XYZ file of C-alpha atoms in Angstrom:
751
model
C -0.249 -0.034 0.363
C 1.327 3.417 -0.978
C 1.415 6.636 1.038
C -2.004 7.915 -1.255
C -3.959 5.291 0.840
C -3.266 6.777 4.124
C -6.633 8.939 3.282
C -8.961 9.517 0.251
C -8.055 11.666 -2.636
C -9.526 15.334 -2.531
C -12.206 15.569 -5.044
C -10.468 17.010 -8.321
C -6.769 16.838 -6.786
C -3.901 16.805 -9.499
C -3.309 12.932 -8.627
C -6.920 12.042 -9.890
C -5.398 12.821 -13.225
C -2.123 10.786 -12.665
C -4.375 8.205 -11.911
C -6.936 7.756 -14.566
C -10.632 7.191 -14.142
C -10.207 3.391 -13.933
C -7.736 2.989 -11.218
C -9.495 0.697 -8.517
C -10.797 1.883 -5.350
C -8.445 0.999 -2.162
C -9.406 -1.090 0.817
C -9.170 2.104 3.043
C -11.538 4.252 0.878
C -13.808 1.424 0.630
C -13.912 1.252 4.618
C -14.389 4.959 4.740
C -17.259 4.904 2.529
C -18.929 1.829 4.507
C -18.502 4.037 7.208
C -19.963 6.825 5.843
C -23.360 4.751 4.376
C -23.724 3.726 7.808
C -23.821 7.085 9.070
C -26.057 8.656 6.120
C -28.757 6.051 7.396
C -28.886 8.332 10.745
C -29.189 11.277 8.735
C -25.568 12.222 8.975
C -23.652 13.287 5.875
C -20.113 12.309 6.146
C -17.388 13.550 3.731
C -14.192 11.383 3.639
C -12.099 14.041 2.891
C -12.546 14.961 6.327
C -10.743 12.049 7.745
C -7.479 12.590 8.895
C -5.506 9.059 9.568
C -3.413 8.360 12.494
C 0.252 8.861 11.852
C 1.738 5.216 10.684
C -1.580 3.925 10.282
C -2.189 2.697 6.392
C -5.952 1.255 7.125
C -8.317 3.204 9.933
C -8.468 1.415 13.010
C -11.821 0.969 14.401
C -10.597 3.352 17.169
C -9.580 5.965 14.772
C -13.110 5.755 13.091
C -14.749 6.146 16.135
C -12.975 9.159 17.235
C -14.007 10.633 13.765
C -17.451 9.607 13.948
C -17.767 11.509 17.385
C -15.923 14.511 15.875
C -18.763 14.511 13.375
C -21.519 14.735 15.863
C -22.583 10.846 15.877
C -22.154 8.177 18.559
C -19.933 5.174 17.624
C -18.650 2.334 19.132
C -16.114 -0.756 17.995
C -17.108 -3.732 19.576
C -15.463 -7.477 18.740
C -18.567 -9.825 18.151
C -18.560 -13.577 17.450
C -20.720 -14.851 14.661
C -23.018 -16.575 17.221
C -24.047 -13.004 18.374
C -23.683 -11.260 15.177
C -26.306 -13.774 13.121
C -28.549 -12.705 15.570
C -29.057 -9.072 15.169
C -32.017 -8.917 12.841
C -33.643 -5.834 11.615
C -30.773 -3.770 13.187
C -29.684 -0.231 11.308
C -26.662 -0.874 9.316
C -23.784 -2.476 10.694
C -19.866 -1.598 9.501
C -17.912 -5.142 9.630
C -14.006 -4.301 9.056
C -12.537 -7.153 6.646
C -8.759 -8.217 6.878
C -7.285 -6.379 3.402
C -8.598 -3.262 5.378
C -11.777 -2.471 3.538
C -15.190 -3.175 4.902
C -18.921 -4.010 3.861
C -22.377 -2.858 5.560
C -24.581 -5.798 7.303
C -28.073 -4.524 6.904
C -30.035 -7.597 7.903
C -29.429 -11.412 9.309
C -31.561 -14.812 9.242
C -30.723 -16.623 12.318
C -32.778 -19.557 10.880
C -30.738 -20.138 7.550
C -27.432 -19.016 9.461
C -26.625 -16.129 6.856
C -25.959 -12.400 7.310
C -26.923 -10.138 4.468
C -24.031 -7.622 2.868
C -24.131 -4.466 0.858
C -21.402 -3.215 -1.306
C -20.698 0.192 0.151
C -19.788 1.695 -3.107
C -22.875 0.786 -4.911
C -25.513 1.101 -1.876
C -28.984 0.303 -2.517
C -28.910 0.180 -6.090
C -27.610 -3.297 -5.868
C -29.400 -6.179 -3.855
C -27.352 -7.365 -0.861
C -26.131 -10.990 -0.724
C -26.341 -13.789 1.784
C -23.039 -14.913 3.298
C -22.546 -17.869 5.990
C -20.519 -18.344 8.539
C -17.659 -20.115 6.746
C -17.435 -17.799 3.857
C -17.401 -14.655 6.104
C -14.862 -16.030 9.091
C -12.387 -15.881 6.052
C -12.151 -12.232 5.332
C -13.997 -10.668 8.545
C -11.599 -9.549 11.612
C -14.364 -10.009 13.902
C -14.352 -6.378 14.351
C -17.947 -4.544 14.167
C -18.785 -0.437 14.204
C -22.297 0.783 15.743
C -23.281 3.810 14.646
C -26.052 6.404 15.780
C -27.059 9.740 15.579
C -26.144 11.699 18.934
C -29.278 12.569 20.766
C -29.097 15.724 23.542
C -26.132 17.262 24.603
C -23.041 15.337 24.442
C -19.948 15.448 27.239
C -18.104 17.292 24.421
C -20.763 20.034 23.878
C -21.841 20.664 27.722
C -21.113 23.791 29.188
C -17.671 23.635 31.416
C -18.650 23.349 34.874
C -17.896 21.359 38.625
C -20.355 19.168 37.097
C -19.253 18.200 33.780
C -15.642 17.441 35.299
C -17.460 15.683 37.881
C -19.033 13.404 35.435
C -15.940 13.011 33.911
C -14.219 11.454 37.065
C -17.328 9.303 37.423
C -17.586 7.510 34.026
C -14.567 5.718 35.235
C -16.831 3.440 37.444
C -14.987 0.382 37.108
C -11.381 2.355 38.386
C -13.515 4.088 40.969
C -15.116 0.741 42.483
C -11.787 -0.858 42.865
C -10.377 2.099 44.653
C -13.165 2.470 46.883
C -12.939 -1.535 47.382
C -9.294 -1.235 48.265
C -9.960 2.055 50.711
C -12.733 0.290 52.922
C -10.225 -2.754 52.852
C -7.512 -0.675 54.124
C -9.970 1.144 56.572
C -10.997 -2.115 57.917
C -7.420 -3.486 58.127
C -6.431 -0.167 59.760
C -8.599 -0.864 63.203
C -6.544 -4.038 64.058
C -3.290 -2.698 64.737
C -4.376 -0.040 67.401
C -6.474 -2.922 68.905
C -3.545 -5.028 69.072
C -1.650 -2.381 70.614
C -4.429 -1.902 73.325
C -3.768 -5.752 74.131
C -0.115 -5.391 74.279
C -0.250 -2.988 76.638
C -3.035 -4.615 79.052
C -2.190 -8.141 78.801
C 1.354 -8.412 77.603
C 2.982 -5.838 79.687
C 0.732 -6.152 82.510
C 0.885 -10.274 82.806
C 4.300 -10.440 81.166
C 3.443 -13.093 78.506
C 5.996 -14.065 76.155
C 4.102 -16.423 74.655
C 1.047 -13.651 73.939
C 3.581 -11.358 72.660
C 4.828 -13.783 69.939
C 1.444 -14.587 68.679
C 0.184 -10.795 68.396
C 3.713 -9.874 66.816
C 2.770 -12.270 63.900
C -0.764 -11.245 63.766
C 0.881 -7.608 63.572
C 2.970 -8.360 60.809
C 0.389 -9.965 58.774
C -1.887 -7.094 59.083
C 1.000 -4.693 57.822
C 1.943 -6.983 55.127
C -1.618 -6.728 53.777
C -1.991 -2.872 54.657
C 1.357 -2.548 52.507
C -0.110 -4.583 49.255
C -3.370 -2.963 49.195
C -2.090 0.435 49.645
C 0.139 0.042 46.831
C -2.852 -1.338 44.741
C -4.914 1.760 45.620
C -2.313 4.026 44.544
C -1.260 2.475 41.295
C -5.032 2.410 40.370
C -5.547 6.411 41.588
C -2.845 6.866 39.175
C -4.434 4.834 36.134
C -7.556 6.944 36.974
C -5.843 10.492 37.240
C -4.220 9.657 33.955
C -7.412 8.699 32.326
C -9.029 11.591 33.317
C -6.264 13.983 32.543
C -5.804 12.558 29.049
C -9.971 13.132 28.468
C -9.875 16.955 30.216
C -6.743 17.361 27.720
C -8.755 16.233 24.483
C -11.983 18.201 25.210
C -9.942 21.280 26.006
C -8.225 21.306 23.064
C -11.236 20.040 20.689
C -13.426 23.017 22.413
C -10.676 25.616 21.544
C -10.085 24.879 18.047
C -14.047 24.754 17.659
C -14.156 28.506 18.861
C -14.808 30.916 15.778
C -12.089 32.787 14.859
C -13.846 36.060 15.732
C -13.440 35.338 18.943
C -9.632 34.910 18.896
C -9.663 38.176 17.239
C -11.144 39.991 19.817
C -9.306 38.557 22.837
C -5.804 38.609 23.582
C -3.578 34.955 22.967
C -1.710 35.095 26.277
C -5.313 36.258 27.999
C -6.919 33.560 26.306
C -3.916 30.991 27.146
C -4.133 31.985 30.585
C -7.866 31.072 31.388
C -7.644 27.879 29.709
C -4.686 26.488 31.614
C -6.475 27.282 34.535
C -8.717 24.394 34.177
C -5.433 22.202 35.296
C -5.928 23.434 38.660
C -9.001 22.252 38.911
C -8.050 19.052 37.162
C -5.430 18.722 40.030
C -7.806 19.656 42.903
C -10.349 16.627 41.646
C -7.796 13.926 41.279
C -5.495 15.243 44.199
C -6.392 16.869 47.110
C -10.286 15.821 46.994
C -9.768 12.101 45.830
C -7.719 11.911 48.727
C -9.759 13.373 51.469
C -12.985 11.056 49.874
C -10.626 7.717 50.256
C -9.933 8.914 53.694
C -13.079 9.259 54.417
C -13.554 5.928 54.110
C -11.469 5.452 56.956
C -13.561 8.021 59.041
C -16.718 5.917 58.443
C -15.011 2.560 59.614
C -12.772 4.317 62.446
C -15.118 6.770 64.047
C -17.771 4.028 65.653
C -14.577 2.407 67.434
C -13.720 5.798 68.795
C -16.815 5.950 70.475
C -16.892 2.324 71.955
C -13.526 3.624 73.319
C -14.568 6.606 74.656
C -17.698 8.495 73.555
C -16.241 11.303 75.665
C -12.662 11.999 73.580
C -14.503 11.050 70.421
C -17.025 13.781 71.010
C -14.086 16.333 71.515
C -12.474 15.341 68.341
C -15.674 15.432 66.488
C -16.572 18.975 68.165
C -12.780 20.593 67.257
C -13.136 19.490 63.654
C -16.479 20.820 63.115
C -14.946 24.274 64.604
C -12.420 24.327 62.032
C -15.038 23.653 59.188
C -17.273 26.518 60.526
C -13.796 28.946 60.563
C -12.768 27.585 56.877
C -16.791 28.367 55.455
C -17.018 31.745 57.447
C -13.664 32.838 55.712
C -14.548 31.385 52.120
C -16.477 34.473 50.611
C -13.929 36.931 51.129
C -11.174 34.790 50.150
C -12.951 33.969 46.931
C -12.891 37.338 46.388
C -8.925 38.145 46.636
C -8.589 34.616 44.916
C -10.275 36.053 41.660
C -8.115 38.885 41.982
C -5.333 37.477 42.051
C -5.967 34.938 39.094
C -6.511 38.274 37.046
C -3.305 39.400 37.969
C -1.422 36.151 36.919
C -3.523 36.348 33.942
C -2.219 39.691 32.769
C 1.261 38.828 33.289
C 1.322 35.693 31.465
C -0.108 37.785 28.695
C 2.918 40.288 28.678
C 4.863 36.955 28.596
C 3.334 35.712 25.706
C 3.463 38.908 23.744
C 7.284 39.693 24.957
C 8.130 36.176 23.197
C 6.076 35.665 20.257
C 7.237 39.813 18.990
C 10.803 38.971 20.058
C 11.658 40.180 16.143
C 10.175 43.689 16.972
C 11.040 44.121 20.019
C 14.617 43.338 19.466
C 14.623 45.751 16.318
C 13.231 48.462 17.994
C 14.719 48.137 21.568
C 12.199 47.843 23.478
C 13.374 45.862 26.065
C 13.090 48.485 28.454
C 9.411 49.390 27.845
C 8.659 45.243 28.103
C 10.698 45.146 31.409
C 8.904 47.713 33.008
C 5.707 46.383 31.991
C 6.750 42.905 33.342
C 7.434 44.786 36.597
C 4.329 46.317 36.546
C 2.166 43.122 36.419
C 4.766 41.173 38.532
C 4.292 43.648 41.717
C 0.812 43.247 41.056
C 0.817 39.527 41.155
C 3.088 39.837 44.499
C 0.031 42.719 46.000
C -2.889 40.495 45.608
C -0.668 37.232 46.103
C 0.558 38.635 49.706
C -2.942 39.280 50.301
C -4.231 36.167 49.983
C -1.296 34.382 51.839
C -2.287 37.459 55.007
C -5.928 36.110 55.020
C -5.023 32.331 54.603
C -2.355 32.737 57.740
C -5.220 34.314 59.857
C -7.383 31.647 58.955
C -4.634 29.059 59.556
C -3.629 31.238 63.187
C -7.572 30.350 64.487
C -7.744 26.940 63.329
C -3.970 25.969 64.961
C -5.115 25.760 68.413
C -7.811 23.335 67.708
C -5.800 21.339 65.623
C -3.189 20.865 68.322
C -5.639 20.369 70.827
C -6.841 16.963 68.686
C -3.571 16.095 68.316
C -1.956 16.816 71.955
C -4.681 17.863 74.127
C -7.037 15.144 73.724
C -4.189 12.958 75.322
C -3.935 14.839 78.408
C -7.796 14.711 78.756
C -7.567 10.901 78.394
C -4.723 10.505 80.915
C -7.066 12.514 83.402
C -10.122 10.782 83.013
C -7.712 7.072 83.292
C -6.336 8.471 86.696
C -10.081 9.693 87.730
C -11.795 7.036 86.593
C -10.066 3.863 85.375
C -12.900 2.121 84.091
C -14.119 4.871 81.751
C -10.458 4.427 79.314
C -7.560 2.498 80.208
C -4.159 2.824 79.509
C -4.214 0.412 76.404
C -7.501 1.958 75.434
C -5.940 5.596 75.775
C -3.230 4.615 73.422
C -5.566 2.948 70.851
C -7.448 5.780 70.899
C -4.494 8.415 70.169
C -3.608 6.276 67.074
C -6.899 5.683 65.760
C -7.905 9.405 66.559
C -5.115 10.833 64.412
C -6.544 8.673 61.566
C -10.025 10.193 62.342
C -8.828 14.004 62.708
C -6.915 13.906 59.318
C -9.613 13.376 57.171
C -11.830 15.740 59.084
C -9.065 18.535 59.129
C -8.603 17.856 55.718
C -12.243 17.941 54.542
C -12.452 21.397 56.253
C -9.105 22.453 54.740
C -10.574 21.273 51.648
C -12.813 24.171 51.620
C -9.997 26.300 51.862
C -8.735 25.483 48.354
C -12.411 25.187 46.786
C -12.628 29.174 46.491
C -9.432 28.940 44.194
C -10.591 26.164 42.276
C -14.081 27.278 41.278
C -12.254 30.715 40.558
C -9.747 28.840 38.152
C -13.263 27.012 36.833
C -14.587 30.268 36.110
C -11.681 31.416 33.969
C -11.578 28.441 31.832
C -15.318 28.311 31.742
C -15.458 32.185 30.452
C -13.446 30.553 27.382
C -14.405 27.288 26.887
C -17.986 27.760 26.993
C -18.123 30.536 24.185
C -20.328 29.516 21.258
C -18.082 27.512 19.026
C -18.846 26.077 15.652
C -19.115 22.466 16.492
C -22.683 22.292 15.146
C -22.166 24.459 11.521
C -18.634 21.998 11.191
C -20.498 18.680 11.756
C -24.037 19.930 9.827
C -25.399 21.268 6.622
C -25.314 20.669 3.393
C -22.080 19.176 1.266
C -22.750 20.425 -2.350
C -20.704 19.876 -5.050
C -18.878 23.309 -5.588
C -18.453 24.754 -8.971
C -17.817 28.897 -8.036
C -20.613 30.760 -9.093
C -21.323 33.553 -6.343
C -24.080 35.669 -6.008
C -24.673 38.605 -3.241
C -28.224 39.869 -2.805
C -28.883 42.724 -0.033
C -26.032 41.552 2.304
C -25.548 43.604 5.051
C -22.709 42.829 7.697
C -21.525 44.460 10.873
C -18.377 43.351 12.996
C -19.358 42.585 16.574
C -19.301 45.581 19.195
C -19.606 47.867 16.013
C -22.769 50.040 15.312
C -21.321 50.723 11.496
C -21.849 48.550 8.790
C -19.110 47.372 7.486
C -20.977 46.008 4.175
C -24.245 47.875 3.324
C -26.645 46.399 0.583
C -23.699 44.880 -1.502
C -25.535 43.466 -4.590
C -23.225 41.182 -7.566
C -22.799 38.206 -8.695
C -20.356 35.980 -11.172
C -20.494 32.659 -12.953
C -18.487 29.965 -12.026
C -14.944 29.932 -13.779
C -14.833 34.112 -13.186
C -11.859 35.683 -12.156
C -12.824 38.380 -9.575
C -10.908 41.542 -8.595
C -11.497 43.347 -5.282
C -10.754 46.674 -5.306
C -10.969 49.867 -3.102
C -9.981 52.256 -0.351
C -8.354 50.942 3.182
C -11.460 49.944 5.268
C -13.674 49.616 1.991
C -15.307 46.197 2.723
C -12.826 43.887 0.539
C -11.490 41.603 3.385
C -14.738 41.914 4.885
C -16.399 39.804 1.678
C -13.541 37.320 1.738
C -14.275 36.583 5.643
C -18.150 36.206 4.578
C -17.140 33.939 1.992
C -14.392 31.933 4.112
C -17.684 31.293 6.712
C -15.521 32.939 9.308
C -18.897 35.512 10.039
C -22.113 33.998 9.353
C -23.980 37.014 11.221
C -25.073 38.472 7.795
C -28.289 39.566 6.536
C -29.343 39.131 3.299
C -28.515 36.235 1.167
C -24.732 35.095 0.099
C -24.977 32.144 -2.175
C -22.469 29.931 -3.453
C -23.612 27.849 -6.531
C -27.358 29.146 -5.395
C -27.017 27.825 -2.165
C -26.649 30.075 0.883
C -23.739 29.602 2.518
C -25.028 29.308 6.003
C -26.789 26.190 4.631
C -23.184 24.671 3.934
C -21.471 22.548 6.068
C -18.531 24.489 7.373
C -15.307 21.931 7.184
C -16.706 21.061 3.619
C -17.131 25.026 2.543
C -13.521 25.594 3.703
C -12.044 22.502 2.187
C -13.354 23.423 -0.928
C -11.708 26.663 -0.966
C -7.962 27.824 -1.382
C -7.030 30.639 0.459
C -3.888 32.602 0.853
C -3.648 35.652 2.943
C -1.272 38.940 3.450
C 0.440 37.067 6.213
C 0.682 33.560 5.796
C 1.783 31.249 8.869
C 3.794 28.123 8.189
C 4.270 25.190 10.747
C 7.605 23.975 11.896
C 8.098 20.877 9.561
C 9.603 20.039 6.362
C 8.363 22.336 2.866
C 6.684 19.011 1.789
C 4.793 18.737 4.903
C 3.459 22.581 4.755
C 2.369 22.259 1.430
C 0.255 19.137 1.605
C -0.973 20.803 5.154
C -1.593 17.383 7.009
C -3.051 15.619 3.714
C -0.815 12.493 3.400
C -2.751 11.395 0.337
C -0.951 13.455 -2.046
C 2.478 12.083 -3.935
C 5.467 14.137 -4.331
C 4.492 14.894 -7.880
C 1.207 16.712 -6.749
C 3.575 18.640 -4.378
C 6.055 19.561 -7.530
C 3.249 20.258 -9.532
C 1.656 22.771 -6.800
C 5.240 24.611 -6.444
C 5.469 25.010 -9.804
C 2.144 26.776 -10.212
C 3.107 29.313 -7.589
C 6.666 29.839 -8.769
C 8.537 28.112 -5.758
C 9.778 25.214 -7.524
C 13.012 27.341 -8.480
C 13.858 28.447 -4.993
C 12.942 24.878 -3.216
C 15.339 23.082 -5.366
C 18.005 25.326 -5.083
C 17.308 24.155 -1.048
C 20.150 21.752 0.161
C 17.077 18.977 0.889
C 14.865 20.491 -1.659
C 11.182 19.522 -0.590
C 12.284 18.242 2.703
C 14.378 21.205 3.868
C 12.699 22.002 7.514
C 11.136 25.124 8.410
C 11.806 26.498 11.621
C 9.244 28.217 13.938
C 8.196 31.644 12.694
C 9.651 30.550 9.266
C 12.721 32.557 10.007
C 15.142 30.242 7.638
C 12.989 31.359 4.749
C 12.128 34.950 3.143
C 8.571 36.574 3.287
C 8.672 35.864 -0.475
C 9.337 32.414 -0.326
C 6.788 32.030 2.497
C 4.189 33.602 0.733
C 4.717 31.462 -2.521
C 4.591 27.778 -0.195
C 1.464 29.578 0.977
C 0.166 29.751 -2.527
C 1.010 26.456 -3.639
C -0.395 25.070 -0.341
C -3.792 26.512 -1.492
C -3.661 25.199 -5.285
C -2.555 21.808 -4.306
C -6.021 20.592 -3.240
C -7.560 21.804 -6.227
C -9.897 23.777 -5.352
C -12.967 25.267 -7.481
C -12.928 28.551 -5.696
C -9.792 30.730 -4.237
C -9.504 33.810 -2.487
C -6.170 35.729 -2.645
C -6.094 38.581 -0.069
C -2.980 40.853 -0.671
C -1.378 37.601 -1.445
C 1.314 38.920 -3.821
C 2.074 42.144 -1.130
C 4.744 40.411 0.335
C 6.702 39.445 -3.146
C 9.435 41.168 -4.790
C 8.718 42.432 -8.446
C 10.537 39.130 -10.005
C 8.211 36.793 -7.810
C 5.343 38.910 -8.419
C 5.562 39.011 -11.724
C 6.020 35.167 -11.960
C 2.904 34.721 -9.726
C 0.966 37.195 -11.450
C 2.005 35.115 -14.976
C 0.738 32.032 -13.570
C -2.310 33.488 -12.357
C -4.614 33.022 -15.505
C -3.509 28.975 -15.520
C -3.905 29.040 -11.800
C -7.508 30.720 -12.444
C -8.262 28.119 -15.031
C -11.523 25.930 -14.397
C -12.040 27.958 -10.800
C -13.508 30.968 -9.892
C -10.814 33.638 -8.256
C -11.314 36.237 -5.612
C -8.409 38.446 -5.740
C -8.347 41.703 -3.064
C -5.219 43.567 -4.262
C -4.101 47.356 -3.623
C -1.887 46.827 -6.720
C -4.162 47.631 -9.723
C -1.801 46.734 -12.445
C -2.217 42.794 -11.016
C -5.897 43.072 -11.741
C -5.651 44.125 -15.397
C -6.366 40.658 -16.594
C -9.647 39.719 -14.525
C -12.579 39.455 -15.895
C -14.540 41.498 -13.456
C -13.288 43.781 -11.008
C -15.782 44.934 -8.221
C -15.037 48.532 -6.646
C -15.777 48.738 -2.841
C -16.132 52.262 -1.313
C -17.319 52.587 2.581
C -18.917 48.895 2.259
C -20.927 49.851 -0.638
C -20.348 48.012 -4.264
C -19.374 51.421 -6.359
C -19.007 49.639 -9.615
C -18.276 46.472 -11.154
C -16.598 45.565 -14.374
C -13.792 44.798 -16.763
C -10.413 47.098 -16.151
C -11.351 49.206 -19.542
C -14.929 50.137 -18.619
C -14.077 51.025 -15.445
C -11.236 53.296 -16.520
C -14.072 55.263 -18.307
C -16.760 54.899 -15.880
C -15.782 54.732 -12.454
C -13.973 57.983 -10.749
C -12.981 56.048 -7.766
C -11.085 53.286 -9.847
C -9.574 55.690 -12.210
C -8.207 57.896 -9.434
C -6.835 55.137 -7.808
C -4.959 54.150 -10.971
C -3.562 57.349 -11.803
C -2.383 57.626 -8.104
C -0.730 54.406 -8.798
C 0.848 54.973 -12.250
C 1.439 58.676 -11.359
C 5.351 57.861 -11.648
C 4.906 56.684 -15.516
C 3.015 59.584 -16.629
C 5.584 61.825 -14.664
C 8.230 60.260 -16.758
C 6.705 60.714 -19.983
C 5.936 64.569 -19.525
C 9.588 65.210 -18.489
C 11.007 63.189 -21.541
C 8.427 65.594 -23.696
C 9.666 68.480 -21.735
C 13.272 67.617 -22.681
C 12.743 67.413 -25.902
C 10.757 70.612 -26.672
C 14.043 72.305 -24.775
C 16.393 70.394 -27.079
C 14.250 71.694 -30.151
C 14.339 75.075 -28.862
């Protein structure tokens, strides 16, 4: 299996031409088609081009398919099942059966009395009747794995608002681990009762009666109980580590997925360092749930088991222990509200300092070139001082709380034994010496979880403040529904704007006002106008970045808001003024995470973008590694790689927003010369301030203050559009000036 089998081909990609129309469909594509067909039965339209294979995975595994389906809004489960159970699944929705060659088929029914299941070819669908297959024939090709799919009903864990309940549900999903940890904790609690009782017998019986044989037997019992306690304690800690690791991974996956599903508009309005600071605050909640909270809850098992024995040994001392722990809890509860307010201020100060750090590192090139080190140091000093001020306020308040609590804590640890000794002297029948020692051993185990539970409230304030910070980002409206639902029409590229109005969030001024124009598929459309006229806003609406417009923006007759957002963006090729390249090779950046493209496709795209000549001059060619921030290539080279990345998918609609602004004249001329070849058979929307690069466009739309001033070819606009003529004259003034000077010099010579 070659590299092109990792993921399905992009529709219309150059490799389609290389392979020809009669090439057989690969087994992984058949498997993906089967999954898409099963999902369609439940009303879910999947595009196999949305599937991203796991690194090193030639054939989509059941686990990877489940992940993909759940990302697309389905509920899926991979199961290994035996024939005798499979054949009984009659009248069930289509089930995907995994085959050993990497392909799959759809099981649409079963007939137990005949001993057959009915399979359907996923490539032909219902047009061809299902065929019966018996156990012997199926066992030769079937792996035993099936994939069950259904549509998600209601709100899933991935879409639910981030809250303490959301995190608690995530922890409670690990029922099996929690059950095992609970059993181990209860067993440990029971085992912890026996050593103090044995010590009591040693003091009362062995020491009092000088019985060596009793000491030996008690020592043996104590050794056995201690051994069991060590082994079970090890097991509980191991289970706890597995549990916390699983929860940690699940939170991390949900956090990153939720962050990526936020719309671009949100990130444009927020400070990046601020967003990162808020999001990472959720890890404090994670540490609380899997650390102090879990430890305290596990210790409460000891409290439940041991507390009754304390009352048996001495009810007076037991009540004193419980009363002191209760007073500690009361002090902490009273201090919660003012401490919470201080915590919020401290977290905000920490977030501001993190933002300064992030901006300084992200803008280090500008910082160095403009010698801004003193200014940034001053900003860091100011934010650090603010952090220290609030941290000191929190620490002082907590210190007062702990000072009030400490006498009660000391009384539990030291005062109880004095009271017990007094009771032993005054009334030996109430508590003996052995009972007093046993009480102190057990009392310490009871007081610790009670005090820990009270102090847990102290941390709870910080946790809730951190959770609020994370929720303020993660609970923003997401694009999940738009990314997983909607129509997936075949894109041709016809555009139509009908009374489109749009204003940016928080602004009362319309960025677009009653925009009306349409162009057929295959048109090269230029967008020109002064700064702020609405050119880039039109491209944002086309990419689905903003969907809060009024009127109708149609692509091939379908309103953009009805089209699946992932399908829409994958059907576009976009090149911006400032393009970001990821750390990795040139080839990786051109393919942009779609390993289905061959090196021939990469070379073809680079040639169209005018990037082939400089890539081939590099020591490693297409395997040259691009550093973070693209520091080892020039701005023009980065721009040409971005153009190659856009054209490799052979999109039917391309958007170039000031794409040639960073190119040198030679590179710009090369790209402009290729634009007609790039635009052949596709719609091109080109935003540019350089009108000379738009002369050959089929239509040029002139924007002015959010309105369409005119739309026509270049020659027509020069004659009838004052705005376009003015812009053209301003940019070509030097040419006219040179002509006038030449004429003047000739006249002078003639004189």
